[in-house]
Short mmCIF file of C-alpha atoms and ligand atoms in Angstrom, two decimals:
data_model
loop_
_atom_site.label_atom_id
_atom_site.label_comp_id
_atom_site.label_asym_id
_atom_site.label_seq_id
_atom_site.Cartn_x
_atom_site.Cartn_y
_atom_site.Cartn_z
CA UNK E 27 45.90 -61.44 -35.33
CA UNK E 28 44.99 -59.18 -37.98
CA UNK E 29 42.70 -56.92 -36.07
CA UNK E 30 46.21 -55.91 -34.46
CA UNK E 31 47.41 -55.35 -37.75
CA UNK E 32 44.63 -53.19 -38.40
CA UNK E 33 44.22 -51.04 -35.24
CA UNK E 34 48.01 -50.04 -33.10
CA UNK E 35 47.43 -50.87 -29.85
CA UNK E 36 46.34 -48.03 -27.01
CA UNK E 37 48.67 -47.59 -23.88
CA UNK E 38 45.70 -45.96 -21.91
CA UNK E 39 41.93 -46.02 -22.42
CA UNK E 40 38.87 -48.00 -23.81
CA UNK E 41 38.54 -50.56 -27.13
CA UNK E 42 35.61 -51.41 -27.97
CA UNK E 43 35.54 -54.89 -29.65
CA UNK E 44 32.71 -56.89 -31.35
CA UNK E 45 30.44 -54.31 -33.02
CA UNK E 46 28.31 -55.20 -35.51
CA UNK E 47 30.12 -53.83 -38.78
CA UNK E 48 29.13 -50.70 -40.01
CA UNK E 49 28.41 -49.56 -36.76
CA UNK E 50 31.24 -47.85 -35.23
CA UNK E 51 30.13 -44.20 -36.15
CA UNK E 52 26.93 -44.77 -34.00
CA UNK E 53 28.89 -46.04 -31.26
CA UNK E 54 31.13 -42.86 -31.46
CA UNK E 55 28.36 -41.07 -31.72
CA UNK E 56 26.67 -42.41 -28.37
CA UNK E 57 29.75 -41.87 -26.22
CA UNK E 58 29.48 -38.33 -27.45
CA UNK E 59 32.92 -38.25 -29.46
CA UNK E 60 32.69 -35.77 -32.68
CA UNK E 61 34.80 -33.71 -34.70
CA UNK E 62 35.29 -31.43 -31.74
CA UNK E 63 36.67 -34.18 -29.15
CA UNK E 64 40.03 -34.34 -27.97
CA UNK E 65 40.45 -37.89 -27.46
CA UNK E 66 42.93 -40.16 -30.21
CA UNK E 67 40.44 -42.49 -31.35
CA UNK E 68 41.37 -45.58 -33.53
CA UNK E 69 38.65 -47.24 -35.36
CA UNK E 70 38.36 -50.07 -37.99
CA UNK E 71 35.75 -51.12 -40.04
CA UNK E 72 34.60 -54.10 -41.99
CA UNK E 73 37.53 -56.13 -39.82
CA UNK E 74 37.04 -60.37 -40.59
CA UNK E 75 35.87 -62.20 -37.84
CA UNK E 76 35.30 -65.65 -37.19
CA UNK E 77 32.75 -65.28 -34.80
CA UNK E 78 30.62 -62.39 -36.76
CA UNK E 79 31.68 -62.52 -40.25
CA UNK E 80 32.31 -59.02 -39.94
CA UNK E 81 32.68 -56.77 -37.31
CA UNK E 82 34.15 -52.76 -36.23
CA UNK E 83 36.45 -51.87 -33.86
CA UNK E 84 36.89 -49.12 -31.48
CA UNK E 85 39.58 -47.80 -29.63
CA UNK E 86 39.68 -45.01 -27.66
CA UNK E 87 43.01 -43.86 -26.61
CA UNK E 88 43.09 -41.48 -22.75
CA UNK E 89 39.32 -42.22 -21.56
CA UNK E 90 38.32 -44.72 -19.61
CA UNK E 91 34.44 -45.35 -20.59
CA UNK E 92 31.94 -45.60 -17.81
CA UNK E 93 30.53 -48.93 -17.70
CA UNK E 94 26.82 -46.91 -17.39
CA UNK E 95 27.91 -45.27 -20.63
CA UNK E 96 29.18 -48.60 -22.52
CA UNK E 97 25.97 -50.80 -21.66
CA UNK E 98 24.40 -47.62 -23.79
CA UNK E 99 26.48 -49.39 -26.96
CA UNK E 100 24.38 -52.54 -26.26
CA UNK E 101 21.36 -50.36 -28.01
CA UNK E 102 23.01 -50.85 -31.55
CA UNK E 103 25.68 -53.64 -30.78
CA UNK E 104 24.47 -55.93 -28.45
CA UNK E 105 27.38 -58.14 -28.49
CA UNK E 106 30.20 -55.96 -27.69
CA UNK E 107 33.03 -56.34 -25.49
CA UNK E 108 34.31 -54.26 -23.78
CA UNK E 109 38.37 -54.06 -22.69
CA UNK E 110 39.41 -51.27 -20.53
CA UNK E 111 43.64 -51.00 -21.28
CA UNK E 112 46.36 -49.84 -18.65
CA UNK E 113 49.66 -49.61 -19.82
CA UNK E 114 49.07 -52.11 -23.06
CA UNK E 115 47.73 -54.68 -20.57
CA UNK E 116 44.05 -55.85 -20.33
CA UNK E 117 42.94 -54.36 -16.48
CA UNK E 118 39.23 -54.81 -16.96
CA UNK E 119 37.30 -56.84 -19.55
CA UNK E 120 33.23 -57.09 -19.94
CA UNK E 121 30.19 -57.42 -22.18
CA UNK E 122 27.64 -54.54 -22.90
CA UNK E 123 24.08 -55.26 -21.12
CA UNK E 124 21.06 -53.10 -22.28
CA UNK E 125 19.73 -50.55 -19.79
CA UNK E 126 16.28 -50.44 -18.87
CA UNK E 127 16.70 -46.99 -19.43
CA UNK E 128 18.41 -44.85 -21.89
CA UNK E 129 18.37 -40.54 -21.41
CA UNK E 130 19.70 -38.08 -24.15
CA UNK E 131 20.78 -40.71 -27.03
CA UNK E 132 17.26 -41.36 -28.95
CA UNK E 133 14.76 -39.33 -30.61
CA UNK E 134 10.96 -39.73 -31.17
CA UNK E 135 9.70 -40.61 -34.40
CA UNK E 136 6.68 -38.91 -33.20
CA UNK E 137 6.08 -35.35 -34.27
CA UNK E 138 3.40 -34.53 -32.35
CA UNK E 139 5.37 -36.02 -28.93
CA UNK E 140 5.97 -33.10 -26.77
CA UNK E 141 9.90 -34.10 -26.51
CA UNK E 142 10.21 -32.71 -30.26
CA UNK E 143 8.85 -29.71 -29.11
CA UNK E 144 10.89 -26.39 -27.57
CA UNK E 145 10.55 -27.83 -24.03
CA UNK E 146 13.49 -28.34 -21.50
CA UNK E 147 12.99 -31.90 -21.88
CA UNK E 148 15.89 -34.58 -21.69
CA UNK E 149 14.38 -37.65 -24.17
CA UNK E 150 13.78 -41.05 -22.48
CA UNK E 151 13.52 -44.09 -23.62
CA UNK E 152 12.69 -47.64 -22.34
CA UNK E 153 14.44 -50.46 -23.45
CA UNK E 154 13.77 -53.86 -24.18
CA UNK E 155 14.63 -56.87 -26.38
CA UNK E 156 11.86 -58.22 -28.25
CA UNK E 157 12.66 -61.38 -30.00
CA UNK E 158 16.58 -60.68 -31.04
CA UNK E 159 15.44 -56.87 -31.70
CA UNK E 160 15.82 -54.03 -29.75
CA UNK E 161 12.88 -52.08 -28.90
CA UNK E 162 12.63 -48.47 -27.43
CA UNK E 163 9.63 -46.76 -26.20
CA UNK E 164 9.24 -43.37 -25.46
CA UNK E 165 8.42 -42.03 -22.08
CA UNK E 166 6.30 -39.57 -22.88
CA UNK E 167 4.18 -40.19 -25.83
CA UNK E 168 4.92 -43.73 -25.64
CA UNK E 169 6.03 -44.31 -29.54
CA UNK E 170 7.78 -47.54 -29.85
CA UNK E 171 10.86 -47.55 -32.18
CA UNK E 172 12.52 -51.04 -33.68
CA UNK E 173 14.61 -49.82 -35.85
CA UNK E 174 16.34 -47.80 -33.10
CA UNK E 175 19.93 -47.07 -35.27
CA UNK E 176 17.80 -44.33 -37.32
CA UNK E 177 16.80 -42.81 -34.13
CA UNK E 178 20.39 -42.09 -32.73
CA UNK E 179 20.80 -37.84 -32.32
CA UNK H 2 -3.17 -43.16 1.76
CA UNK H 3 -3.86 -41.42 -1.82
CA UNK H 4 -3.41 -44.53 -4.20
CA UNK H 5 -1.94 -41.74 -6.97
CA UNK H 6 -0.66 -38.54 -7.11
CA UNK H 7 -0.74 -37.85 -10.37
CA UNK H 8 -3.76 -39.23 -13.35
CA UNK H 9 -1.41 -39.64 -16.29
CA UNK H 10 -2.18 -42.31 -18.18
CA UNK H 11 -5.11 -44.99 -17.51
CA UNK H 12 -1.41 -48.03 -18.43
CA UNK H 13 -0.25 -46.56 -14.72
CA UNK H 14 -3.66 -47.99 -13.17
CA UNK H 15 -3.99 -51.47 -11.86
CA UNK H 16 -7.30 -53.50 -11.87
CA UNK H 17 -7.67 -52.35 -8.22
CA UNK H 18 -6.71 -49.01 -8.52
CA UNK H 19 -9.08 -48.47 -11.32
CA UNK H 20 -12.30 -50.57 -9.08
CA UNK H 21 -11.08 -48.12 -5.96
CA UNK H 22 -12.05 -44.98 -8.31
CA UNK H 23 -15.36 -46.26 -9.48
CA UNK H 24 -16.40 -47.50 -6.15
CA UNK H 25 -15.60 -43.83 -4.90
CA UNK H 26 -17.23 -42.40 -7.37
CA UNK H 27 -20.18 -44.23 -6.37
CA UNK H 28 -20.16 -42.62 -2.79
CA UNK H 29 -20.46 -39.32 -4.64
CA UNK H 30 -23.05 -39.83 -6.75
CA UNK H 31 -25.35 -37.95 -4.84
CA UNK H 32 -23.53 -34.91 -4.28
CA UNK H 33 -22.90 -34.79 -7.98
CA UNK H 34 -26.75 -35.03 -8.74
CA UNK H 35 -26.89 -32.00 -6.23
CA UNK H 36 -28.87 -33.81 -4.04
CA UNK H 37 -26.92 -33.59 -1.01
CA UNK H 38 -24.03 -31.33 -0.27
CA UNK H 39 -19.94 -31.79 0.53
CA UNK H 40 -17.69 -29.03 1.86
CA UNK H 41 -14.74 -31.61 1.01
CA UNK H 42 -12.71 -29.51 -0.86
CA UNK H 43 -13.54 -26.56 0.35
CA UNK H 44 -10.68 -24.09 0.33
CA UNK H 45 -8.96 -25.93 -2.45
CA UNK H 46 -8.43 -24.71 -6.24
CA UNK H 47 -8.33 -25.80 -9.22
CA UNK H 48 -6.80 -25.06 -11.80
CA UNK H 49 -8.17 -25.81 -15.63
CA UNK H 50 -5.18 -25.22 -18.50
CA UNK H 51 -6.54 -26.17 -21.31
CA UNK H 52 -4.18 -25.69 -24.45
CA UNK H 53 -7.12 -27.07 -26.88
CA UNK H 54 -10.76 -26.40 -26.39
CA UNK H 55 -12.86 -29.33 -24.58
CA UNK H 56 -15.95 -27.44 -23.18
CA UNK H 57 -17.38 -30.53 -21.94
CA UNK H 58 -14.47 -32.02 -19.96
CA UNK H 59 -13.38 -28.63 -18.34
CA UNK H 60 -17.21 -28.18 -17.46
CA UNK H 61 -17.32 -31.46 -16.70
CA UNK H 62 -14.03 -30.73 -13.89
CA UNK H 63 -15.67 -27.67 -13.07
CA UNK H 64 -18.82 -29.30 -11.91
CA UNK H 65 -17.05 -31.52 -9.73
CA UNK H 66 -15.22 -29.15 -8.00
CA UNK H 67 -18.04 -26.91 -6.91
CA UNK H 68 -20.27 -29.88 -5.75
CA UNK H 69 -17.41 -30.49 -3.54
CA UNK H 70 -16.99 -27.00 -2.20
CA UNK H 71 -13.85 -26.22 -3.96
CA UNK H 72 -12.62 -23.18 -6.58
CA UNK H 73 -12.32 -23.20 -10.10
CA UNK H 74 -9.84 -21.13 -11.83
CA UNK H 75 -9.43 -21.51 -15.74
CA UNK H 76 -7.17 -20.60 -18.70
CA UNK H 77 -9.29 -20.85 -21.86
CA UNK H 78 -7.69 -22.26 -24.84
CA UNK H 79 -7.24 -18.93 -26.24
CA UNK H 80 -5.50 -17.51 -23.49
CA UNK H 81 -3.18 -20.31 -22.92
CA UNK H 82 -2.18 -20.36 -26.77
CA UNK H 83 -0.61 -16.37 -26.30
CA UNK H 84 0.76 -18.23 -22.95
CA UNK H 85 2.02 -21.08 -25.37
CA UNK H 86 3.78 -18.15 -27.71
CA UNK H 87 6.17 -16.73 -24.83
CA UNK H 88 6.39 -19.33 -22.19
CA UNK H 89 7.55 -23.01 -22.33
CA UNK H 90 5.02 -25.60 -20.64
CA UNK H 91 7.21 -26.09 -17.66
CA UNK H 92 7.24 -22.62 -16.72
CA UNK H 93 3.21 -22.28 -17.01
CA UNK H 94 3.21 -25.24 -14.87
CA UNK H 95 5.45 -24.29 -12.39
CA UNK H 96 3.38 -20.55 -12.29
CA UNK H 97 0.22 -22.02 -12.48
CA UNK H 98 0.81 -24.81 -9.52
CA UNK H 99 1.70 -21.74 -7.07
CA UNK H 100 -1.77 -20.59 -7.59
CA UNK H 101 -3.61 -23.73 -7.40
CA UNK H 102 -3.76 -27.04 -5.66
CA UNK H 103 -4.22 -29.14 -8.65
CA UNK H 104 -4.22 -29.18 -12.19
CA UNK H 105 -6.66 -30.11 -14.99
CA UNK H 106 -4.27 -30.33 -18.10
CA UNK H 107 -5.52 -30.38 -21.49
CA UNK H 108 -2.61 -29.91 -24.05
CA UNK H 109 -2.25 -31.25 -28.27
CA UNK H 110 1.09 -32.73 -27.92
CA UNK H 111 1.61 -36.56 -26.79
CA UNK H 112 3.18 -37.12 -23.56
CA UNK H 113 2.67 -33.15 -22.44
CA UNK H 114 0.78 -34.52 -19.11
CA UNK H 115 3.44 -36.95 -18.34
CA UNK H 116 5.90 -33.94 -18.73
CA UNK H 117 3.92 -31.40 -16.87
CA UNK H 118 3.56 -33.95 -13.92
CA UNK H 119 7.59 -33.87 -13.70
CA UNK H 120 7.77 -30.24 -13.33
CA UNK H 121 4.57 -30.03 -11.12
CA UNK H 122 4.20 -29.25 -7.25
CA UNK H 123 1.02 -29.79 -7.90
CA UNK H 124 -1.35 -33.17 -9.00
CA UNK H 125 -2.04 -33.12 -12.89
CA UNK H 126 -4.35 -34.64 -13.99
CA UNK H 127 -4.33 -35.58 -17.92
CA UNK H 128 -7.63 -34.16 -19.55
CA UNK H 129 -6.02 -35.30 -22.94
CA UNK H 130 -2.65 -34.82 -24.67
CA UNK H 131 -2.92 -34.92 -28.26
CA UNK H 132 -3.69 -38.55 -29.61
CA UNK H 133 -2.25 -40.08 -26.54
CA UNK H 134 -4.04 -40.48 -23.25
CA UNK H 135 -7.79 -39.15 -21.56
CA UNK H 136 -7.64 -41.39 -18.39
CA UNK H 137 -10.91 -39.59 -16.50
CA UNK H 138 -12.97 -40.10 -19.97
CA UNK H 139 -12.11 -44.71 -19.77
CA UNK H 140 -13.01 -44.09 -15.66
CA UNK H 141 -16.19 -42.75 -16.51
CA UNK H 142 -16.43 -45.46 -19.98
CA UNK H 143 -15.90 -48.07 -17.02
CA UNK H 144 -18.49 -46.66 -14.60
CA UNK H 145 -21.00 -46.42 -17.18
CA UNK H 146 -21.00 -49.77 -17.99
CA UNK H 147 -20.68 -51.17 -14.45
CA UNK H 148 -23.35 -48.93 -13.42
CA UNK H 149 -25.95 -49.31 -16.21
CA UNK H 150 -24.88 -52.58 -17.53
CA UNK H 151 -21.90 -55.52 -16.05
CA UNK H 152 -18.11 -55.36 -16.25
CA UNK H 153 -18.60 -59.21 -15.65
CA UNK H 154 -18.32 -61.37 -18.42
CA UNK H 155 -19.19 -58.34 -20.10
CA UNK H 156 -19.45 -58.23 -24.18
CA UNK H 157 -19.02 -55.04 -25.74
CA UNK H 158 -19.07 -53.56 -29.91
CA UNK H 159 -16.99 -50.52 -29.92
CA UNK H 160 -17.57 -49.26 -33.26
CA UNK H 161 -16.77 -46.24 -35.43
CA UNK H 162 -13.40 -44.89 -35.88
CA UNK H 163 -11.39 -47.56 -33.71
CA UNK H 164 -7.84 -46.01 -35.70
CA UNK H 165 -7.70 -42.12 -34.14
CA UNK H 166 -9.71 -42.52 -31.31
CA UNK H 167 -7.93 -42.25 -27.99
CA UNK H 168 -10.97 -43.19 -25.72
CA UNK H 169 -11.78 -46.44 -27.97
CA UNK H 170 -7.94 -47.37 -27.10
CA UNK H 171 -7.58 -46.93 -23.76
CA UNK H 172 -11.17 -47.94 -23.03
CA UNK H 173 -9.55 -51.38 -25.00
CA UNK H 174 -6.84 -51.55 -22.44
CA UNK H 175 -8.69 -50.71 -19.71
CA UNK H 176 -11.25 -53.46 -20.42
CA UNK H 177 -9.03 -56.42 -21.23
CA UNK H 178 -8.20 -56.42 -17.11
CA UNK H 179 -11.61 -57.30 -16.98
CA UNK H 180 -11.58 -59.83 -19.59
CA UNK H 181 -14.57 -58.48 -20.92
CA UNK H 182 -15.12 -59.79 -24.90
CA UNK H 183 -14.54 -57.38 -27.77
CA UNK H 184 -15.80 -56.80 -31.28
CA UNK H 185 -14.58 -54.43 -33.35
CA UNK H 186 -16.54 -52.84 -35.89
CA UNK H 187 -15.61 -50.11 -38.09
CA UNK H 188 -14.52 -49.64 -41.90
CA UNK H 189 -11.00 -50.80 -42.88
CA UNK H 190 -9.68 -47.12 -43.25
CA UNK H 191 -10.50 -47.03 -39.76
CA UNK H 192 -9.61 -50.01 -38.09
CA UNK H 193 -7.45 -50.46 -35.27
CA UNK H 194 -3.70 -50.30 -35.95
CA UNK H 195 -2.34 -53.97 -35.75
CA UNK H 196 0.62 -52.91 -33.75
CA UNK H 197 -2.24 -51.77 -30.87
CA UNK H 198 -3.09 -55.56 -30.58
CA UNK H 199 0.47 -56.42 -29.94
CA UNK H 200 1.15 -57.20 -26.46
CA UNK H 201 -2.62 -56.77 -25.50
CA UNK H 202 -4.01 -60.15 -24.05
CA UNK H 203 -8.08 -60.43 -24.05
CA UNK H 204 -10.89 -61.60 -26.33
CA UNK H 205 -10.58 -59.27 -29.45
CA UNK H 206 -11.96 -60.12 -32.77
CA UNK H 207 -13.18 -57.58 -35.44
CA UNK H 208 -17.16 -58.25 -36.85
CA UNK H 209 -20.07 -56.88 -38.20
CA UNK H 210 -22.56 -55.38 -36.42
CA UNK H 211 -25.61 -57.71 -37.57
CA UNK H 212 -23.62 -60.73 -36.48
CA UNK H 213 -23.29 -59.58 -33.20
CA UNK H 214 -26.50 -57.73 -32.25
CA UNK H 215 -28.33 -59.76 -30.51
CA UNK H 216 -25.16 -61.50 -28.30
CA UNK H 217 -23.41 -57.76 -27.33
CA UNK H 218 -24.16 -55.91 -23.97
CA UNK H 219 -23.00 -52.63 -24.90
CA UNK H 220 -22.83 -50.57 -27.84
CA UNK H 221 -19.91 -47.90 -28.29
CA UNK H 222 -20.30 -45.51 -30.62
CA UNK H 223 -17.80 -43.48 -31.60
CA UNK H 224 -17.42 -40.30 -33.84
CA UNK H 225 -16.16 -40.33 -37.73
CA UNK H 226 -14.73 -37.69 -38.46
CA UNK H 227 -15.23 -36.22 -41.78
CA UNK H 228 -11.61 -34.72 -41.81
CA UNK H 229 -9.82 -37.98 -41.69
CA UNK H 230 -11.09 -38.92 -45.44
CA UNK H 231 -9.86 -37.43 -48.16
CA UNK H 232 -13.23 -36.61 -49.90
CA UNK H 233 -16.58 -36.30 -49.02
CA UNK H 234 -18.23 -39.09 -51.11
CA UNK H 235 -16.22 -41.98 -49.36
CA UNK H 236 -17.05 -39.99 -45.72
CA UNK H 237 -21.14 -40.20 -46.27
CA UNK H 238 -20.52 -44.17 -48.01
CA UNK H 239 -18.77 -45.30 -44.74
CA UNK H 240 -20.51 -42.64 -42.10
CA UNK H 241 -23.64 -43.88 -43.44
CA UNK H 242 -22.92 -47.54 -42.99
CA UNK H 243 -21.93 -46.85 -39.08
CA UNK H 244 -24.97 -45.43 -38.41
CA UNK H 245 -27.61 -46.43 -35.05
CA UNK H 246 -30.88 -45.79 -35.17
CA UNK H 247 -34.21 -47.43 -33.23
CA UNK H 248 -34.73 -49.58 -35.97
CA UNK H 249 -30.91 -50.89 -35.99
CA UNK H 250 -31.60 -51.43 -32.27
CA UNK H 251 -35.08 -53.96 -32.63
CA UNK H 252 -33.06 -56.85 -33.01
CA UNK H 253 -30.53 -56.20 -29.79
CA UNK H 254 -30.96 -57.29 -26.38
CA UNK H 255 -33.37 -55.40 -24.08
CA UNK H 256 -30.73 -55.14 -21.45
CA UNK H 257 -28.00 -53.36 -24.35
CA UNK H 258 -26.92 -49.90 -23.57
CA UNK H 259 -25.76 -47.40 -26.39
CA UNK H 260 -22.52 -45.13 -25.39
CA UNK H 261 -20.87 -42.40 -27.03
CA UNK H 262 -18.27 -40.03 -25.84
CA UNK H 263 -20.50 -36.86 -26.85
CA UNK H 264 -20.50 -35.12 -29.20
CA UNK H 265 -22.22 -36.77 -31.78
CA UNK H 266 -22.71 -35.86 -35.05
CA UNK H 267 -25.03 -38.59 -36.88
CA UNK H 268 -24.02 -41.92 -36.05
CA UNK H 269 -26.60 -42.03 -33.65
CA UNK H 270 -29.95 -41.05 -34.73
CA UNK H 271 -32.57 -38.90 -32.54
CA UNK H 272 -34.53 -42.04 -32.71
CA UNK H 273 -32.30 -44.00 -30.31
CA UNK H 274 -32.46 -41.24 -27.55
CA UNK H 275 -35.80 -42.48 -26.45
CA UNK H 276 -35.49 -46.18 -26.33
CA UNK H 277 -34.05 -47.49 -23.28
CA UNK H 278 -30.86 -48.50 -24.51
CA UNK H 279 -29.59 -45.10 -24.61
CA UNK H 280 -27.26 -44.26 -21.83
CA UNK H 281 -24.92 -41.89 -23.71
CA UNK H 282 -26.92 -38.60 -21.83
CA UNK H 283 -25.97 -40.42 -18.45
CA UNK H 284 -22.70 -41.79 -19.66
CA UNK H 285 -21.68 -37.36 -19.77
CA UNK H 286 -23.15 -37.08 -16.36
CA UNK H 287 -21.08 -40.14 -14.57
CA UNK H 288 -18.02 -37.78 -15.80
CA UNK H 289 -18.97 -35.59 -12.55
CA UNK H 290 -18.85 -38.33 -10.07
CA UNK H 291 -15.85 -39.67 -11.61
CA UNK H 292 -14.43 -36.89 -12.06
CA UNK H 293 -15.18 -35.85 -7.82
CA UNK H 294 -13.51 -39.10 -7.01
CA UNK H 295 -10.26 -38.54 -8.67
CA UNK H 296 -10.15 -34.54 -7.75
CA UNK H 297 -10.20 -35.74 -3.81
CA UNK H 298 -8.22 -38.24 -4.17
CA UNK H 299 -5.55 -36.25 -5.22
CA UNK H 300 -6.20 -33.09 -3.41
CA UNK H 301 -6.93 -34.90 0.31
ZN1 LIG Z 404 7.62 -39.56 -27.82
#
């Protein structure tokens, strides 16, 4: 297949399959990997796909992704898979659901909300779909976000 | 039982909860007209940290307290702004609830109540956070109109500035479990934001005053404020327009009551204050009886 082609295959870890193109930074970005992880990640981007047109690819070689942490994904790819990898081989395989809850990955759009402010606060969201979309709302202040991408720290 | 330990947020209230205040309040009444006297809290303190001035509403707590036998301790607005400079919210909190059995908090940023609450040994009790919530001032909205006029089948104009006002929104949500009928009235730079509406059930529809004089129950006034326009010209055009006074008033029901969460400035004239619709005087003093009910229930 030519997603093979375009991503090796891992011996050990996570890939991450079925994310909406374009978004494979944000779901790096959510799982906490930056410039100063360790991991070997693989990505792809812009990879043809009969079922989306389009999609990105993730793989992440030597960590095996909490399935708490992946259903945080669903926020900005609700249609990922998920394939946990042991020695080449397929071990585990599942979709991202959305939490009800999501700590530490969004920020408020609302200045005046007392999680933008110096406080020891940890930012939390609720999370629901609304019509195909996801929406977030704010613990705190309440501030609903629907374009939640932008919001990613 | 205590039904809450915490007042946050009027959302976290059910229909009951919010008819198990007001009928508590009721039982005070007296006490909070002085009439007859309670030793309930006796021995307890309260604490008032307010962040932002509100004389009334920390008077208004203070009151309460006293008729019911309990202490008052207070951190003006000033104070707890030098507080503010050093100190993160959580800490003040944390200090403040080893003095005290309860606190009044009164704080400019959204969600700061919610916050404290998490960090609190404490009950806190929101007195208002910024542009977000002012539960005890929709309890004593409520009580008004179930005392003076019906929450049954109840149709009410809230009118002014329905866009920044907190009270006007919650008082919206708060009425809506009671299926009461709404009319909004207020200038289109002030209207209430659309996505408000969303998710809100209930009878809302935005009119004119004239059309719906004669039909409405209550009256709720709120306050435009001149620093929400950008100059003075369109302020007086649209102030003027939203304007009560006895004459507006001939053509309304005997049984209507005026409210406004005081102070005013001039969108209610002198005029009104001697007719019988005005409740607004009143309306300030239910906040004591409310305000009694919700200070034992969370400190018994
Ligand atoms: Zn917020």
């Amino acid at each position: 297949m030519s997603e093979q082609l375009a991503v090796s295959k891992i011996r050990d870890g996570t890939v991450i399959d079925h994310i909406n193109a374009g978004k494979a930074l944000l779901v790096l970005r959510i799982l906490g990997i930056g410039s100063g992880s360790r991991e070997r990640v693989l990505m792809a981007m812009n990879v043809p796909s009969r079922k989306m047109g389009k999609k990105d690819i993730v793989k992440v070689e030597g960590k095996f992704i909490s399935e708490e942490e992946l259903n945080r994904i669903a926020l900005i790819a609700p249609g990922a898979t998920i394939n946990l990898i042991r020695d080449y081989e397929i071990y585990k395989k599942f979709n991202v659901s959305l939490p009800e809850v999501v700590e530490g990955i969004l920020t408020c759009p609302n200045r005046n909300c007392i999680t933008n402010s110096r406080e020891p606060i940890v930012r939390r969201f609720h999370v629901s779909m609304a019509e195909d979309n996801v929406v977030a709302r704010c613990h705190y202040c309440g501030r609903k976000i629907t374009e939640v991408d932008k919001f990613v720290l | 039982m205590t039904r809450f330990r915490h007042l946050i947020s009027i959302d976290d209230l059910s229909k009951d909860d919010i008819l198990y205040i007001l009928d508590k309040a009721e039982e005070f009444e007296e006490i909070a007209r002085g009439k007859t006297k309670s030793r309930t809290l006796e021995g307890k303190l309260l604490a008032n940290l307010f962040f932002e001035p509100s004389t009334r509403t920390r008077m208004s707590f203070e009151a309460a307290m006293k008729r019911l036998g309990g202490d008052v301790i207070n951190m003006t607005a000033q104070e707890a702004s030098s507080v503010a400079k050093g100190e993160t919210l959580a800490d003040t909190i944390r200090v403040v609830g080893k003095y005290a059995d309860a606190i009044v908090l009164r704080h400019p940023l959204e969600g700061a109540a919610r916050f404290a609450a998490e960090h609190s040994e404490v009950p806190v009790i929101n007195a208002g956070d910024g542009a977000g919530q002012h539960p005890t001032q929709t309890l004593l909205d409520l009580y008004t109109i179930r005392k003076e006029s019906s929450l049954d089948e109840l149709k009410i104009a809230l009118m002014g500035d329905l866009k920044y006002s907190r009270t006007v929104h919650s008082l919206i949500k708060a009425l809506t479990l009671f299926d009461a009928e709404i009319y909004l009235v207020s200038p289109p730079s002030l209207a209430l934001p659309e996505e408000f509406l969303e998710g809100i059930g209930g009878k809302i529809t935005t009119a004119e005053l004239d059309e719906i004089l004669e039909e409405i129950d209550v009256l709720y006034v709120t306050r435009i404020q001149k620093e929400r326009f950008p100059d003075e010209e369109e302020y007086r055009k649209v102030a003027g327009s939203y304007k009560v006074d006895a004459e507006t008033l001939k053509r309304a029901k005997d049984s209507l009551i005026v409210m406004h969460p005081l102070p005013r400035v001039d969108e209610i004239d002198v005029s009104v204050d001697a007719t019988k619709h005005a409740k607004y005087f009143q309306q300030a003093f239910y906040g004591v009886p409310v305000r009694m009910a919700i200070l034992s229930e969370v400190m018994l």
